[in-house]
Coordinates of C-alpha atoms and ligand atoms in Angstrom, one line a residue:
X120 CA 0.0 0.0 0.0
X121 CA 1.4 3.4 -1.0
X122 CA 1.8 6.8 1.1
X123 CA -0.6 9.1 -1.1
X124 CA -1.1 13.0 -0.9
X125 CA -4.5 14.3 -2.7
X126 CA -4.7 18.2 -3.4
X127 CA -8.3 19.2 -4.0
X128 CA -11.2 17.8 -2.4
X129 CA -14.2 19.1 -4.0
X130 CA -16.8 17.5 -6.3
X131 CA -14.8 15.1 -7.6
X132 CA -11.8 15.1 -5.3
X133 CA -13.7 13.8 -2.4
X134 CA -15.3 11.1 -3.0
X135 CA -12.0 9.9 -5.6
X136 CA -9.7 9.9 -2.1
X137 CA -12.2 8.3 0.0
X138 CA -11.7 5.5 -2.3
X139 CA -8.1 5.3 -2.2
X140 CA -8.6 5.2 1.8
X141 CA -11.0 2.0 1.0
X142 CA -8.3 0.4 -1.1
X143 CA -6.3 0.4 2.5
X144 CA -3.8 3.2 0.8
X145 CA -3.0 6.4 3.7
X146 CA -4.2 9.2 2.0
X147 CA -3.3 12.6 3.6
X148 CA -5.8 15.7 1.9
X149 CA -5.6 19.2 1.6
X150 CA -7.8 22.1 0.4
X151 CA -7.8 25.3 0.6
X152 CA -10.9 25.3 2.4
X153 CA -10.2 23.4 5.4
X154 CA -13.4 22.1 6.5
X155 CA -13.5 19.7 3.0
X156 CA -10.2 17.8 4.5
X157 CA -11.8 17.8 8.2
X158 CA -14.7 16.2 7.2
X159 CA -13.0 13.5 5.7
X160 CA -11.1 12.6 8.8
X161 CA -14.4 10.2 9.8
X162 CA -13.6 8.3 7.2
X163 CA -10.1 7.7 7.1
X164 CA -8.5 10.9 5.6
X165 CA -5.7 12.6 7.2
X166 CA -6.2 15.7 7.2
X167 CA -2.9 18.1 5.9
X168 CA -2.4 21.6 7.2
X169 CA 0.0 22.6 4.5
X170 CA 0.6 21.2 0.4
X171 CA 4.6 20.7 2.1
X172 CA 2.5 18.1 5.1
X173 CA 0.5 16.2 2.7
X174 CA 3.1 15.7 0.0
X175 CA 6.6 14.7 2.1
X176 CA 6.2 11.3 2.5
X177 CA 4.2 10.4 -0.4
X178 CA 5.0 8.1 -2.9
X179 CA 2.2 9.3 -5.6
X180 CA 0.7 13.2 -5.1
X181 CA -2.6 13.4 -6.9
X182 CA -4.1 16.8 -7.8
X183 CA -7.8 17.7 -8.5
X184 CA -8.5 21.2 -8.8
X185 CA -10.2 23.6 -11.4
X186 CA -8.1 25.6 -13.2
X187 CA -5.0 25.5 -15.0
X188 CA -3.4 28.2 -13.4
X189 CA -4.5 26.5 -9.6
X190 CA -2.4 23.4 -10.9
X191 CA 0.5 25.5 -12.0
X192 CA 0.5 27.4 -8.9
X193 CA 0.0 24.1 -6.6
X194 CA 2.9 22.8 -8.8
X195 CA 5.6 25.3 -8.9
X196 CA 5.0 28.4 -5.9
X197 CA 7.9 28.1 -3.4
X198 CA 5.6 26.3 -1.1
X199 CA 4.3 23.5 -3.9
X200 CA 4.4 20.3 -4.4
X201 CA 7.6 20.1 -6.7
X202 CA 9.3 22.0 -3.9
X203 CA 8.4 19.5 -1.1
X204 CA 7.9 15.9 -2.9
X205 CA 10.7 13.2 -2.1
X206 CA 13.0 11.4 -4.8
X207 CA 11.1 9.0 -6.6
X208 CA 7.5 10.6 -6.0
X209 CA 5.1 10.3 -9.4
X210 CA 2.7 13.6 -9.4
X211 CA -0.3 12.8 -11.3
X212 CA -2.7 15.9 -12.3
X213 CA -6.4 14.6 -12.6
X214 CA -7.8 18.1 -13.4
X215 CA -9.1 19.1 -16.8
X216 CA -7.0 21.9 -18.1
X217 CA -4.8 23.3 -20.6
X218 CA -2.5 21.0 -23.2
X219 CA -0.2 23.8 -23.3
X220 CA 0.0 23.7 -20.0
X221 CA 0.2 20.1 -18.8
X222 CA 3.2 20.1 -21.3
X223 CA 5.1 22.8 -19.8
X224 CA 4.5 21.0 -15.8
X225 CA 6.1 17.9 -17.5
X226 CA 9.2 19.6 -18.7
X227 CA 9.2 21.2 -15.7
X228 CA 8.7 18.3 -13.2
X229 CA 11.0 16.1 -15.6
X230 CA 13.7 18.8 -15.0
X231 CA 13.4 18.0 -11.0
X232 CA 13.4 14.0 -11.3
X233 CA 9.5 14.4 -10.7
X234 CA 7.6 11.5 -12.8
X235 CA 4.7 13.0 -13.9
X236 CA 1.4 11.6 -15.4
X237 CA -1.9 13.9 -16.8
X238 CA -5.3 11.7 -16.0
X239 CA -8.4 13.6 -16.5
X240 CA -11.2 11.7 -15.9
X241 CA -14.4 11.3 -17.6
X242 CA -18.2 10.3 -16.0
X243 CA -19.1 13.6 -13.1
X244 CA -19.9 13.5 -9.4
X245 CA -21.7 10.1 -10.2
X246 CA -19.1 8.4 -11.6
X247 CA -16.5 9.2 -9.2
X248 CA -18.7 8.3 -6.5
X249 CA -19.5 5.1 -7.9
X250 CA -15.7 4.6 -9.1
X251 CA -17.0 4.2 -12.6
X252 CA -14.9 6.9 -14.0
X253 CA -13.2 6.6 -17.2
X254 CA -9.6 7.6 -16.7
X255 CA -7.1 8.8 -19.7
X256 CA -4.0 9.1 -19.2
X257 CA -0.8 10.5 -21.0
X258 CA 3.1 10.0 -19.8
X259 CA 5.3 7.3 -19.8
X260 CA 3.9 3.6 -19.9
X261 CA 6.3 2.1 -17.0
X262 CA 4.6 5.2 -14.9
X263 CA 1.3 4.6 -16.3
X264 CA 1.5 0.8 -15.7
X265 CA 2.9 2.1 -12.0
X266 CA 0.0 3.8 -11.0
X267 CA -2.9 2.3 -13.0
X268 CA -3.8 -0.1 -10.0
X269 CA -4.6 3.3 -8.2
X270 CA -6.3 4.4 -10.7
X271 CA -8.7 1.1 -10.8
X272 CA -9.7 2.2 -7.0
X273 CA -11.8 4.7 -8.8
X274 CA -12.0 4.2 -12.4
X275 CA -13.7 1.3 -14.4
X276 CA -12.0 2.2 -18.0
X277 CA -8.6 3.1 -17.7
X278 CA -6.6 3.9 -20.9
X279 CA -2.8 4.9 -21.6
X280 CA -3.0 7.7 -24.4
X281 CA 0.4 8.2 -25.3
X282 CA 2.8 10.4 -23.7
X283 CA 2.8 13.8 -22.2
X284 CA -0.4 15.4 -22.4
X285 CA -2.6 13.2 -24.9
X286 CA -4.8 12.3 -21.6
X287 CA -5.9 15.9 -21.8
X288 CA -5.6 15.6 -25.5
X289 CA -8.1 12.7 -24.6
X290 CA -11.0 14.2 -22.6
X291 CA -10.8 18.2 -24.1
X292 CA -11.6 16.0 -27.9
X293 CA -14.0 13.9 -25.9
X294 CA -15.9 17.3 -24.3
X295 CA -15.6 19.4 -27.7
X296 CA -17.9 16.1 -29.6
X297 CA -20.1 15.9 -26.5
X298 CA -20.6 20.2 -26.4
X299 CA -21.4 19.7 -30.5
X300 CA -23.3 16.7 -30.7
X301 CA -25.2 18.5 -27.4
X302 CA -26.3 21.9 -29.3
X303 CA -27.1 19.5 -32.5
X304 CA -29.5 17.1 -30.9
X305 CA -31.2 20.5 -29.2
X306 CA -31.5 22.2 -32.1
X307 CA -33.6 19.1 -34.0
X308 CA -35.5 18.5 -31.2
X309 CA -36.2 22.3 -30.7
X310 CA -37.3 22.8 -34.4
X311 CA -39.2 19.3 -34.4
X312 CA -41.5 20.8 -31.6
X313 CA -41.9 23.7 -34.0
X314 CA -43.0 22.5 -36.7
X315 CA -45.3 20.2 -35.0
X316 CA -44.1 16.9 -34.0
X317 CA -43.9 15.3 -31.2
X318 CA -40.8 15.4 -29.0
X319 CA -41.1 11.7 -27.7
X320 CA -42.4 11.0 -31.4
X321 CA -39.6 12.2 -32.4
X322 CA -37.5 10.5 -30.2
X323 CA -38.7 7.0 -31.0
X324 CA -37.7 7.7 -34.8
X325 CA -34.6 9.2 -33.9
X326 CA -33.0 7.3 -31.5
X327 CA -33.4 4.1 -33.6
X328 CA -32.1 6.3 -37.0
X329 CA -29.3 8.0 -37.9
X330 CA -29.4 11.1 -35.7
X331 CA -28.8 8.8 -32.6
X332 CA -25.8 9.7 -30.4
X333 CA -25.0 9.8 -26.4
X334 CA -26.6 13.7 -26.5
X335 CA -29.8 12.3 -27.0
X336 CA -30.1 8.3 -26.3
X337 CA -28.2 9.3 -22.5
X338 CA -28.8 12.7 -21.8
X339 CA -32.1 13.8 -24.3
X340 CA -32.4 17.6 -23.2
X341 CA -36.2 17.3 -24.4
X342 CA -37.9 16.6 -21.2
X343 CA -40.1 13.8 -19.8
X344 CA -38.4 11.7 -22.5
X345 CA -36.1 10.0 -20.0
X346 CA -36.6 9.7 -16.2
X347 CA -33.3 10.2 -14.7
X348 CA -31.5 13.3 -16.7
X349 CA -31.7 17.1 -15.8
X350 CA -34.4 18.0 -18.6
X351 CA -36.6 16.1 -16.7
X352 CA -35.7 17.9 -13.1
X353 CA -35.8 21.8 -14.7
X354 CA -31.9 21.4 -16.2
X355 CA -30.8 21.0 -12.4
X356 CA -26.8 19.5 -13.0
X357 CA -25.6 17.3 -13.7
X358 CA -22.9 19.0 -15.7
X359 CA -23.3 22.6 -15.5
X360 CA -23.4 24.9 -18.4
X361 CA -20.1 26.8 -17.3
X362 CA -18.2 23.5 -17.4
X363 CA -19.1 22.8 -20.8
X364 CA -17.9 26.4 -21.6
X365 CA -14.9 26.0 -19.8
X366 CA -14.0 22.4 -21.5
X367 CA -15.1 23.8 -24.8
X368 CA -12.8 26.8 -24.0
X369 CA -9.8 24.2 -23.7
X370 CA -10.7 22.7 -27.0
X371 CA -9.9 26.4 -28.7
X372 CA -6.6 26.5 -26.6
X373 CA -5.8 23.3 -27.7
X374 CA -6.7 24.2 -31.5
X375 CA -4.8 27.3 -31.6
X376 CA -1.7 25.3 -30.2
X377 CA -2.0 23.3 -33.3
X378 CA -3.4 25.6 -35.8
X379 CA -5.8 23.4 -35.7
X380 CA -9.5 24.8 -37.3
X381 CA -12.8 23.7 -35.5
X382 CA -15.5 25.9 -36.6
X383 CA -18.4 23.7 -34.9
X384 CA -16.4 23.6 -31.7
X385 CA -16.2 27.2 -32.1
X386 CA -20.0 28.1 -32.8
X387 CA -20.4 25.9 -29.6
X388 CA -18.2 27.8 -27.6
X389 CA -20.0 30.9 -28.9
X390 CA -23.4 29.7 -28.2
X391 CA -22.7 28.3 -24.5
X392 CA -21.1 31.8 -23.6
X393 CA -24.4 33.5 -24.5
X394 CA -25.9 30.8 -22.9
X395 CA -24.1 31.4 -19.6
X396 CA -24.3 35.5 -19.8
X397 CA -27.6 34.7 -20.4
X398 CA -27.9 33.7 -15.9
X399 CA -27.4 29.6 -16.8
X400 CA -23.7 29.3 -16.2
X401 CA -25.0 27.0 -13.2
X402 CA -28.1 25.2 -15.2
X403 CA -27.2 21.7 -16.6
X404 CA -25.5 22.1 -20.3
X405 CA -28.6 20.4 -22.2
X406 CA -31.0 23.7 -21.3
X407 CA -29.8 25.4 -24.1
X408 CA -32.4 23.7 -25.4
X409 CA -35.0 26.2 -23.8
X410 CA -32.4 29.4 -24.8
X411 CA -32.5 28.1 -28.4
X412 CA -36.5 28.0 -27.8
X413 CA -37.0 31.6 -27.2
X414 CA -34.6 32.8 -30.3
X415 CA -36.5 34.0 -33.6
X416 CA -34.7 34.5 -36.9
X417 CA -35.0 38.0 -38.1
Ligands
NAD3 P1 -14.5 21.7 -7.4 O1 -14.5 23.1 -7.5 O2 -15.7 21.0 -6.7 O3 -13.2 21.2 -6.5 C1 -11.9 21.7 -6.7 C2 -11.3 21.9 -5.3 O4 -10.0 22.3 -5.4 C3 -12.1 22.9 -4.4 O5 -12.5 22.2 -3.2 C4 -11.0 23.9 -4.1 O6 -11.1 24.5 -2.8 C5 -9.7 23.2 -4.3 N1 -8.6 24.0 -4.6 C6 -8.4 25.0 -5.5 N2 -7.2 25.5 -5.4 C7 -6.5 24.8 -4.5 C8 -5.2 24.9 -3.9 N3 -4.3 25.8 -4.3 N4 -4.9 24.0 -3.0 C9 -5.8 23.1 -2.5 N5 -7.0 23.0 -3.0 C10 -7.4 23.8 -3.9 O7 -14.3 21.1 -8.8 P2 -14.6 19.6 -9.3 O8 -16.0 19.5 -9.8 O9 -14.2 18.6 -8.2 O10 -13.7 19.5 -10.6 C11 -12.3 19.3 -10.4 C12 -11.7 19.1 -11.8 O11 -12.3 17.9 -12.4 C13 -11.9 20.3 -12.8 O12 -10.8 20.5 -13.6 C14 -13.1 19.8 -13.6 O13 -13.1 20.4 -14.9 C15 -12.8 18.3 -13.7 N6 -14.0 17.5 -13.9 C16 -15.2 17.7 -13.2 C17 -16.3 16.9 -13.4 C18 -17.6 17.2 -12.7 O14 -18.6 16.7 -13.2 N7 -17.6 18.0 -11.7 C19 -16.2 15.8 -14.3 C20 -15.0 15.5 -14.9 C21 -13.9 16.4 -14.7

């Protein structure tokens, strides 16, 4: 059993330590909001006062926090984890954020002897409390192969992407088809209402034709079609809209490293910012269904 520090003990953070704790691992947390590491302790969590206390005498360091610049920060301020870890420690960063980013924190942990792996995870709150998360992963295949029995604590589908960076590679190409294929399945279903047909009519014909996809045979955003989705609880997340925006913001980043063109990741982006102006940032993503209800074409 491995010495194991986890940063970030929010949503998804939580409930992804507790299980390391039930794997028998010691896991010591830290937050920057105390109380989310204190009320942990019940179930086996130690609690860290500082990033230097939780990391010192851990063989893997996990991070799971929001931002890109939080993960640099946690990574590389004087008192980080890079500045605190001991030889031989693997830092994994299981946040969704930048590829430009996650490739400069592996030169830059690389530089210090740090092993490093990126392993966003796919499947929300749900998934990570049910350890059914999908986890992608990009670094070096001896650290991969390393860790992955950690990563089975909380994930059911655990893949090796390649090296440095393709697990973010991974989940922002995964997000940009889901924020797409999300707008496209609203749109038919908003303009089949319109011009007179039945949502769950419609539905039945599409789901069993060519227009099916996860958008609309998991997650339909036309309610009362399925039971157990936000469009049938008044777009209450689920995965809120300014998440999708964000993920769909990382897509362009990702693009423009590249010179990559995605136009209908773009018009996505552009349609989930007016979205969340719009008061929705904290609505479940599939409401833009009702927001693309109330426009009129000139
Ligand atoms: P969250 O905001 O609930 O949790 C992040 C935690 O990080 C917070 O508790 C915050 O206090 C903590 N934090 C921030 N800066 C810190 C620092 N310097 N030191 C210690 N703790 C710090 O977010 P979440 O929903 O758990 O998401 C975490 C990551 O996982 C994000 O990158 C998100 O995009 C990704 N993700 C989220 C979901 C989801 O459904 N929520 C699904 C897949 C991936």
């Amino acid at each position: 059993m491995s010495v194991i520090a986890w940063i970030g003990l929010g949503h998804m953070g939580a409930p992804m330590a507790l299980h390391l704790v039930q794997a028998g691992h010691t896991v010591k947390g830290f937050d920057v909001v105390p109380v989310l590491s204190q009320a942990l302790v019940k179930d086996g969590l130690q609690a860290a006062a500082s990033i230097a206390e939780a990391v010192k005498d851990a063989d893997v360091v996990f991070t799971m926090v929001q931002t890109s610049e939080q993960v640099h920060d946690l990574c590389l301020q004087p008192e980080g984890i890079f500045a605190h870890v001991k030889p031989g420690v693997i830092y994994v960063d299981a946040s969704s954020i930048d590829i430009a980013m996650t490739t400069s924190l592996h030169e830059a942990a690389k530089s210090r002897g740090i092993a490093m792996l990126d392993a966003p995870v796919s499947g929300g709150v749900g998934g990570a409390k049910a350890a059914t998360l999908t986890v992608m992963v990009g670094g070096d295949l001896a650290v991969f192969n390393a860790v992955k029995p950690i990563f089975q604590t909380y994930g059911k589908n655990i893949v090796h992407a390649g090296g440095a960076g393709l697990g973010q590679a991974a989940k922002i190409c995964n997000n940009l088809i889901l924020g797409v294929t999300m707008v496209g399945v609203c749109e038919g279903f908003m303009l089949a209402e319109k011009l007179g047909l039945n949502s769950k009519t419609f539905f039945d014909i599409s789901s069993v034709s060519s227009g099916q996809c996860w958008s609309m045979t998991s997650y339909c955003p036309a309610p009362n079609i399925l039971p157990n989705v936000p469009s049938s609880h008044d777009y209450e997340p689920g995965f809120m809209a300014k998440m999708m925006l964000k993920d769909l913001n990382l897509a362009k980043h990702a693009a423009d490293y590249v010179h990559a063109m995605t136009p209908m990741s773009d018009e996505a982006l552009n349609l989930y910012q007016q979205y969340t102006d719009a008061g929705n940032a904290e609505k479940d993503f599939s409401g833009i269904i009702t927001w693309l209800a109330n426009l009129k074409a000139e």
